[in-house]
Amino acid sequence: MTRTAFITGATSGFGLAAARRFVAGGWKVVATGRRGERLQALVDELGADRVHPAVFDVRDAAAMDAALAALPEAFAGIDVLVNNAGLALGTAPAQQASLEDWRTMIDTNVTALVTLTHRLLPKLIERRGAIINISSVAGVYPYPGGNVYGGTKAFVSQFSLNLRSDLHGTGVRVTTIEPGMAHTEFTLVRTHGNQAASDALYRDANPMSAEDIAEQIYYVATLPPHLNINRLEIMPVTQSFAGFQVFRG
Ligand code: NDP
Ligand code: 8X3
């Protein structure tokens, strides 16, 4: 039986690469995002029998419900949910950050993720499926300017572990993937469209690629069903840790 992955944020970065990886592995994919033209391009590239485009803003629960209700029969049985859609906005310290940016990150990275998970849990339990939540090293290690973004990802990691607990005995697997720096549209979004800042961050840094993370997502999804990776933290070799800071004065 062909398995189906429901991948949020498949118009760019990890989600787009994951959609390609799953289809290459023989899966069907429900690909979501706001940019419908990109999802249509993915359908054109991979085939309408392999990819179903679901265009909605994950923060809009009614639009999410409508998209779920409109899933064609061939894509309605979900084996793996990849909660990937998300974003960081801003790098300013908390005392200078935009409250609107904070709320957007919480609405997207937390509220939308739990809403979709809640909606799809019955289907996932029925199929003894898997949930793969994309968190971040920013949810594990603090850094200046990480404030609410890191907070949302810490939520994702802890929510995943708690889901594991609640789903005990159902056969449903839950994994959180915590990547470090990867070259996608992430920094362009974080800097509100500053291409030069995005280029500067990745230049000469040899960051991970979207495909590197897609491979990890696919690996987790295709493990034997008796194995559960709880968390998978992955960084480029060029990124590591700095020490505590001490203010004197
Ligand atoms: P991209 O910006 O390249 O992709 C983000 C995806 O999320 C897009 O497909 C976008 O689709 C979707 N998305 C964002 N907001 C919404 C929304 N309101 N409704 C629907 N879809 C939305 O970034 P990445 O691929 O890097 O990011 C994917 C995930 O990985 C995020 O959760 C991010 O926090 C996380 N991450 C990224 C890291 C990195 O260094 N790149 C490292 C660690 C974690 P569209 O705009 O079309 O709606
Ligand atoms: C993004 C990874 O290292 O830019 O989640 O915080 S990092």
Short mmCIF file of N, CA and C in Angstrom, two decimals, residues 61-189:
data_model
loop_
_atom_site.label_atom_id
_atom_site.label_comp_id
_atom_site.label_asym_id
_atom_site.label_seq_id
_atom_site.Cartn_x
_atom_site.Cartn_y
_atom_site.Cartn_z
N ALA A 61 -7.70 28.38 11.22
CA ALA A 61 -8.23 27.04 11.55
C ALA A 61 -9.38 26.63 10.63
N ALA A 62 -10.19 27.61 10.22
CA ALA A 62 -11.32 27.27 9.33
C ALA A 62 -10.79 26.85 7.96
N ALA A 63 -9.77 27.55 7.47
CA ALA A 63 -9.18 27.18 6.18
C ALA A 63 -8.49 25.81 6.28
N MET A 64 -7.88 25.55 7.42
CA MET A 64 -7.25 24.23 7.63
C MET A 64 -8.32 23.14 7.58
N ASP A 65 -9.43 23.36 8.27
CA ASP A 65 -10.51 22.37 8.29
C ASP A 65 -11.06 22.14 6.89
N ALA A 66 -11.22 23.23 6.13
CA ALA A 66 -11.75 23.10 4.77
C ALA A 66 -10.78 22.28 3.91
N ALA A 67 -9.50 22.53 4.08
CA ALA A 67 -8.50 21.78 3.29
C ALA A 67 -8.51 20.30 3.67
N LEU A 68 -8.68 20.03 4.95
CA LEU A 68 -8.72 18.62 5.39
C LEU A 68 -9.98 17.93 4.86
N ALA A 69 -11.09 18.67 4.90
CA ALA A 69 -12.35 18.09 4.41
C ALA A 69 -12.30 17.85 2.90
N ALA A 70 -11.48 18.62 2.21
CA ALA A 70 -11.41 18.52 0.74
C ALA A 70 -10.35 17.52 0.26
N LEU A 71 -9.72 16.81 1.19
CA LEU A 71 -8.69 15.85 0.74
C LEU A 71 -9.33 14.77 -0.13
N PRO A 72 -8.80 14.54 -1.32
CA PRO A 72 -9.35 13.46 -2.15
C PRO A 72 -9.15 12.11 -1.46
N GLU A 73 -10.01 11.18 -1.77
CA GLU A 73 -9.95 9.84 -1.16
C GLU A 73 -8.53 9.26 -1.18
N ALA A 74 -7.85 9.43 -2.30
CA ALA A 74 -6.51 8.83 -2.47
C ALA A 74 -5.46 9.44 -1.55
N PHE A 75 -5.77 10.61 -0.96
CA PHE A 75 -4.80 11.27 -0.07
C PHE A 75 -5.34 11.41 1.35
N ALA A 76 -6.48 10.78 1.64
CA ALA A 76 -7.15 11.02 2.92
C ALA A 76 -6.57 10.21 4.07
N GLY A 77 -5.93 9.11 3.78
CA GLY A 77 -5.34 8.29 4.84
C GLY A 77 -3.92 8.77 5.11
N ILE A 78 -3.69 9.39 6.26
CA ILE A 78 -2.38 10.00 6.53
C ILE A 78 -1.53 9.05 7.40
N ASP A 79 -0.35 8.72 6.90
CA ASP A 79 0.57 7.85 7.64
C ASP A 79 1.59 8.64 8.44
N VAL A 80 2.01 9.77 7.88
CA VAL A 80 3.03 10.59 8.56
C VAL A 80 2.64 12.06 8.44
N LEU A 81 2.62 12.72 9.59
CA LEU A 81 2.41 14.17 9.62
C LEU A 81 3.76 14.83 9.88
N VAL A 82 4.19 15.67 8.95
CA VAL A 82 5.43 16.43 9.15
C VAL A 82 5.03 17.88 9.44
N ASN A 83 5.08 18.24 10.71
CA ASN A 83 4.75 19.61 11.13
C ASN A 83 6.00 20.46 10.93
N ASN A 84 6.10 21.05 9.75
CA ASN A 84 7.32 21.77 9.36
C ASN A 84 7.10 23.27 9.20
N ALA A 85 5.90 23.69 8.78
CA ALA A 85 5.65 25.12 8.54
C ALA A 85 6.00 25.91 9.78
N GLY A 86 6.77 26.96 9.61
CA GLY A 86 7.16 27.76 10.76
C GLY A 86 8.09 28.86 10.34
N LEU A 87 8.41 29.71 11.30
CA LEU A 87 9.26 30.85 10.96
C LEU A 87 9.83 31.50 12.20
N ALA A 88 10.93 32.21 11.97
CA ALA A 88 11.45 33.16 12.96
C ALA A 88 11.25 34.53 12.37
N LEU A 89 10.97 35.50 13.22
CA LEU A 89 10.86 36.89 12.78
C LEU A 89 11.68 37.75 13.72
N GLY A 90 12.74 38.34 13.19
CA GLY A 90 13.55 39.26 13.97
C GLY A 90 14.67 38.60 14.74
N THR A 91 15.70 39.41 15.01
CA THR A 91 16.84 38.95 15.81
C THR A 91 17.14 39.96 16.93
N ALA A 92 16.23 40.89 17.12
CA ALA A 92 16.46 41.94 18.13
C ALA A 92 16.30 41.36 19.53
N PRO A 93 16.98 41.98 20.51
CA PRO A 93 16.75 41.56 21.89
C PRO A 93 15.30 41.81 22.29
N ALA A 94 14.83 41.06 23.28
CA ALA A 94 13.42 41.12 23.68
C ALA A 94 12.93 42.55 23.90
N GLN A 95 13.78 43.35 24.52
CA GLN A 95 13.36 44.71 24.88
C GLN A 95 13.19 45.61 23.67
N GLN A 96 13.66 45.15 22.49
CA GLN A 96 13.47 45.94 21.27
C GLN A 96 12.62 45.21 20.22
N ALA A 97 12.19 44.01 20.54
CA ALA A 97 11.51 43.18 19.53
C ALA A 97 10.07 43.66 19.29
N SER A 98 9.53 43.23 18.16
CA SER A 98 8.16 43.58 17.81
C SER A 98 7.19 42.56 18.41
N LEU A 99 6.21 43.06 19.14
CA LEU A 99 5.21 42.16 19.74
C LEU A 99 4.41 41.45 18.66
N GLU A 100 4.19 42.15 17.55
CA GLU A 100 3.45 41.54 16.43
C GLU A 100 4.23 40.33 15.88
N ASP A 101 5.55 40.50 15.75
CA ASP A 101 6.38 39.37 15.30
C ASP A 101 6.29 38.21 16.27
N TRP A 102 6.35 38.52 17.55
CA TRP A 102 6.26 37.46 18.57
C TRP A 102 4.95 36.69 18.42
N ARG A 103 3.86 37.45 18.25
CA ARG A 103 2.55 36.78 18.16
C ARG A 103 2.45 35.93 16.90
N THR A 104 3.05 36.43 15.80
CA THR A 104 3.02 35.65 14.55
C THR A 104 3.76 34.33 14.72
N MET A 105 4.90 34.39 15.41
CA MET A 105 5.66 33.14 15.62
C MET A 105 4.88 32.18 16.50
N ILE A 106 4.26 32.69 17.55
CA ILE A 106 3.49 31.80 18.44
C ILE A 106 2.29 31.21 17.69
N ASP A 107 1.59 32.06 16.93
CA ASP A 107 0.41 31.59 16.17
C ASP A 107 0.80 30.50 15.17
N THR A 108 1.96 30.68 14.52
CA THR A 108 2.38 29.76 13.47
C THR A 108 3.06 28.51 14.04
N ASN A 109 4.07 28.74 14.87
CA ASN A 109 4.92 27.63 15.31
C ASN A 109 4.28 26.79 16.40
N VAL A 110 3.37 27.41 17.16
CA VAL A 110 2.78 26.70 18.29
C VAL A 110 1.29 26.41 18.05
N THR A 111 0.50 27.47 17.94
CA THR A 111 -0.96 27.27 17.89
C THR A 111 -1.38 26.47 16.66
N ALA A 112 -0.83 26.82 15.50
CA ALA A 112 -1.20 26.09 14.28
C ALA A 112 -0.72 24.65 14.34
N LEU A 113 0.46 24.44 14.89
CA LEU A 113 1.01 23.08 14.96
C LEU A 113 0.16 22.19 15.85
N VAL A 114 -0.27 22.72 17.00
CA VAL A 114 -1.09 21.87 17.87
C VAL A 114 -2.49 21.67 17.27
N THR A 115 -2.99 22.67 16.57
CA THR A 115 -4.32 22.54 15.96
C THR A 115 -4.31 21.43 14.91
N LEU A 116 -3.33 21.47 14.03
CA LEU A 116 -3.28 20.45 12.97
C LEU A 116 -3.04 19.06 13.57
N THR A 117 -2.17 19.01 14.57
CA THR A 117 -1.91 17.71 15.22
C THR A 117 -3.20 17.17 15.83
N HIS A 118 -3.93 18.02 16.51
CA HIS A 118 -5.19 17.60 17.15
C HIS A 118 -6.16 17.08 16.09
N ARG A 119 -6.25 17.80 14.99
CA ARG A 119 -7.17 17.40 13.91
C ARG A 119 -6.79 16.03 13.32
N LEU A 120 -5.48 15.79 13.16
CA LEU A 120 -5.06 14.57 12.44
C LEU A 120 -4.81 13.36 13.35
N LEU A 121 -4.82 13.58 14.66
CA LEU A 121 -4.52 12.45 15.55
C LEU A 121 -5.40 11.22 15.32
N PRO A 122 -6.72 11.39 15.15
CA PRO A 122 -7.54 10.18 14.94
C PRO A 122 -7.08 9.38 13.71
N LYS A 123 -6.78 10.07 12.63
CA LYS A 123 -6.31 9.38 11.41
C LYS A 123 -4.98 8.70 11.67
N LEU A 124 -4.09 9.37 12.40
CA LEU A 124 -2.76 8.82 12.64
C LEU A 124 -2.84 7.60 13.55
N ILE A 125 -3.74 7.63 14.52
CA ILE A 125 -3.90 6.49 15.41
C ILE A 125 -4.47 5.30 14.62
N GLU A 126 -5.45 5.61 13.77
CA GLU A 126 -6.07 4.57 12.93
C GLU A 126 -5.01 3.84 12.10
N ARG A 127 -4.02 4.57 11.57
CA ARG A 127 -3.01 3.97 10.68
C ARG A 127 -1.72 3.63 11.42
N ARG A 128 -1.68 3.78 12.77
CA ARG A 128 -0.44 3.59 13.52
C ARG A 128 0.70 4.37 12.85
N GLY A 129 0.42 5.64 12.66
CA GLY A 129 1.31 6.49 11.87
C GLY A 129 2.41 7.14 12.69
N ALA A 130 2.90 8.27 12.19
CA ALA A 130 4.02 8.96 12.86
C ALA A 130 3.85 10.47 12.73
N ILE A 131 4.35 11.14 13.74
CA ILE A 131 4.37 12.61 13.74
C ILE A 131 5.83 13.04 13.82
N ILE A 132 6.23 13.88 12.88
CA ILE A 132 7.60 14.40 12.90
C ILE A 132 7.49 15.92 13.00
N ASN A 133 7.91 16.44 14.14
CA ASN A 133 7.79 17.87 14.38
C ASN A 133 9.15 18.54 14.18
N ILE A 134 9.16 19.62 13.40
CA ILE A 134 10.41 20.32 13.16
C ILE A 134 10.58 21.41 14.22
N SER A 135 11.51 21.16 15.11
CA SER A 135 11.86 22.11 16.14
C SER A 135 13.14 22.81 15.71
N SER A 136 14.06 23.06 16.62
CA SER A 136 15.30 23.76 16.28
C SER A 136 16.28 23.69 17.44
N VAL A 137 17.56 23.84 17.12
CA VAL A 137 18.53 24.00 18.21
C VAL A 137 18.21 25.26 19.02
N ALA A 138 17.49 26.18 18.40
CA ALA A 138 17.11 27.42 19.10
C ALA A 138 16.15 27.13 20.26
N GLY A 139 15.53 25.96 20.25
CA GLY A 139 14.67 25.56 21.35
C GLY A 139 15.42 24.81 22.43
N VAL A 140 16.68 24.54 22.18
CA VAL A 140 17.50 23.78 23.13
C VAL A 140 18.53 24.69 23.79
N TYR A 141 19.17 25.54 22.97
CA TYR A 141 20.24 26.43 23.46
C TYR A 141 19.79 27.88 23.31
N PRO A 142 19.97 28.68 24.35
CA PRO A 142 19.63 30.10 24.22
C PRO A 142 20.68 30.85 23.42
N TYR A 143 20.27 31.87 22.71
CA TYR A 143 21.23 32.80 22.10
C TYR A 143 20.58 34.17 22.00
N PRO A 144 21.40 35.23 21.97
CA PRO A 144 20.82 36.58 21.93
C PRO A 144 19.92 36.74 20.72
N GLY A 145 18.72 37.23 20.94
CA GLY A 145 17.78 37.43 19.84
C GLY A 145 16.92 36.21 19.55
N GLY A 146 17.17 35.13 20.29
CA GLY A 146 16.38 33.90 20.07
C GLY A 146 15.03 33.95 20.76
N ASN A 147 14.92 34.82 21.72
CA ASN A 147 13.76 34.95 22.63
C ASN A 147 12.51 34.13 22.30
N VAL A 148 11.56 34.68 21.58
CA VAL A 148 10.29 33.96 21.38
C VAL A 148 10.43 32.83 20.35
N TYR A 149 11.28 33.02 19.34
CA TYR A 149 11.47 31.92 18.38
C TYR A 149 11.94 30.67 19.12
N GLY A 150 13.01 30.83 19.94
CA GLY A 150 13.51 29.69 20.71
C GLY A 150 12.44 29.14 21.64
N GLY A 151 11.65 30.04 22.21
CA GLY A 151 10.57 29.60 23.10
C GLY A 151 9.55 28.74 22.38
N THR A 152 9.20 29.13 21.15
CA THR A 152 8.22 28.32 20.40
C THR A 152 8.80 26.95 20.08
N LYS A 153 10.09 26.90 19.79
CA LYS A 153 10.68 25.60 19.42
C LYS A 153 10.88 24.71 20.65
N ALA A 154 11.15 25.33 21.81
CA ALA A 154 11.20 24.54 23.05
C ALA A 154 9.83 23.91 23.29
N PHE A 155 8.79 24.68 23.02
CA PHE A 155 7.43 24.14 23.14
C PHE A 155 7.26 22.92 22.22
N VAL A 156 7.70 23.06 20.98
CA VAL A 156 7.53 21.97 20.01
C VAL A 156 8.24 20.71 20.50
N SER A 157 9.46 20.88 21.01
CA SER A 157 10.21 19.70 21.48
C SER A 157 9.51 19.05 22.67
N GLN A 158 9.06 19.85 23.63
CA GLN A 158 8.43 19.27 24.83
C GLN A 158 7.06 18.70 24.49
N PHE A 159 6.33 19.38 23.62
CA PHE A 159 5.02 18.86 23.17
C PHE A 159 5.20 17.48 22.53
N SER A 160 6.26 17.33 21.76
CA SER A 160 6.51 16.06 21.08
C SER A 160 6.74 14.94 22.09
N LEU A 161 7.55 15.22 23.11
CA LEU A 161 7.82 14.21 24.14
C LEU A 161 6.55 13.87 24.89
N ASN A 162 5.74 14.89 25.19
CA ASN A 162 4.49 14.63 25.90
C ASN A 162 3.49 13.87 25.04
N LEU A 163 3.49 14.14 23.73
CA LEU A 163 2.64 13.36 22.83
C LEU A 163 3.03 11.89 22.88
N ARG A 164 4.35 11.65 22.90
CA ARG A 164 4.86 10.28 22.97
C ARG A 164 4.24 9.56 24.17
N SER A 165 4.21 10.28 25.28
CA SER A 165 3.66 9.71 26.50
C SER A 165 2.18 9.37 26.34
N ASP A 166 1.42 10.34 25.83
CA ASP A 166 -0.02 10.13 25.69
C ASP A 166 -0.35 9.06 24.67
N LEU A 167 0.48 8.94 23.65
CA LEU A 167 0.19 8.00 22.56
C LEU A 167 0.73 6.60 22.84
N HIS A 168 1.24 6.42 24.04
CA HIS A 168 1.77 5.11 24.46
C HIS A 168 0.73 4.01 24.18
N GLY A 169 1.16 3.00 23.48
CA GLY A 169 0.25 1.88 23.21
C GLY A 169 -0.52 2.00 21.91
N THR A 170 -0.48 3.16 21.30
CA THR A 170 -1.24 3.33 20.05
C THR A 170 -0.40 2.92 18.82
N GLY A 171 0.89 2.80 19.02
CA GLY A 171 1.76 2.49 17.88
C GLY A 171 2.19 3.73 17.11
N VAL A 172 1.65 4.88 17.49
CA VAL A 172 2.02 6.13 16.79
C VAL A 172 3.38 6.61 17.31
N ARG A 173 4.26 6.91 16.38
CA ARG A 173 5.60 7.37 16.75
C ARG A 173 5.67 8.90 16.70
N VAL A 174 6.46 9.46 17.57
CA VAL A 174 6.62 10.92 17.58
C VAL A 174 8.10 11.27 17.69
N THR A 175 8.53 12.10 16.79
CA THR A 175 9.94 12.53 16.76
C THR A 175 10.00 14.03 16.61
N THR A 176 10.95 14.64 17.30
CA THR A 176 11.23 16.04 17.03
C THR A 176 12.63 16.12 16.41
N ILE A 177 12.71 16.85 15.31
CA ILE A 177 14.00 17.08 14.67
C ILE A 177 14.42 18.51 14.99
N GLU A 178 15.63 18.65 15.50
CA GLU A 178 16.12 19.96 15.98
C GLU A 178 17.34 20.36 15.15
N PRO A 179 17.12 20.99 13.99
CA PRO A 179 18.26 21.36 13.15
C PRO A 179 18.90 22.67 13.61
N GLY A 180 20.18 22.78 13.30
CA GLY A 180 20.87 24.05 13.38
C GLY A 180 20.76 24.77 12.05
N MET A 181 21.80 25.51 11.70
CA MET A 181 21.74 26.41 10.55
C MET A 181 21.66 25.67 9.20
N ALA A 182 20.61 25.96 8.48
CA ALA A 182 20.42 25.37 7.15
C ALA A 182 20.04 26.48 6.18
N HIS A 183 20.57 26.40 4.98
CA HIS A 183 20.32 27.46 3.99
C HIS A 183 18.99 27.21 3.27
N THR A 184 17.99 28.00 3.67
CA THR A 184 16.66 27.96 3.05
C THR A 184 16.21 29.42 2.95
N GLU A 185 14.90 29.63 2.87
CA GLU A 185 14.41 31.02 2.89
C GLU A 185 14.24 31.53 4.33
N PHE A 186 14.63 30.70 5.29
CA PHE A 186 14.43 31.01 6.72
C PHE A 186 14.96 32.39 7.10
N THR A 187 16.20 32.69 6.70
CA THR A 187 16.80 33.97 7.13
C THR A 187 16.22 35.15 6.36
N LEU A 188 15.85 34.90 5.12
CA LEU A 188 15.17 35.95 4.34
C LEU A 188 13.87 36.35 5.04
N VAL A 189 13.16 35.35 5.54
CA VAL A 189 11.91 35.62 6.26
C VAL A 189 12.22 36.29 7.61
#
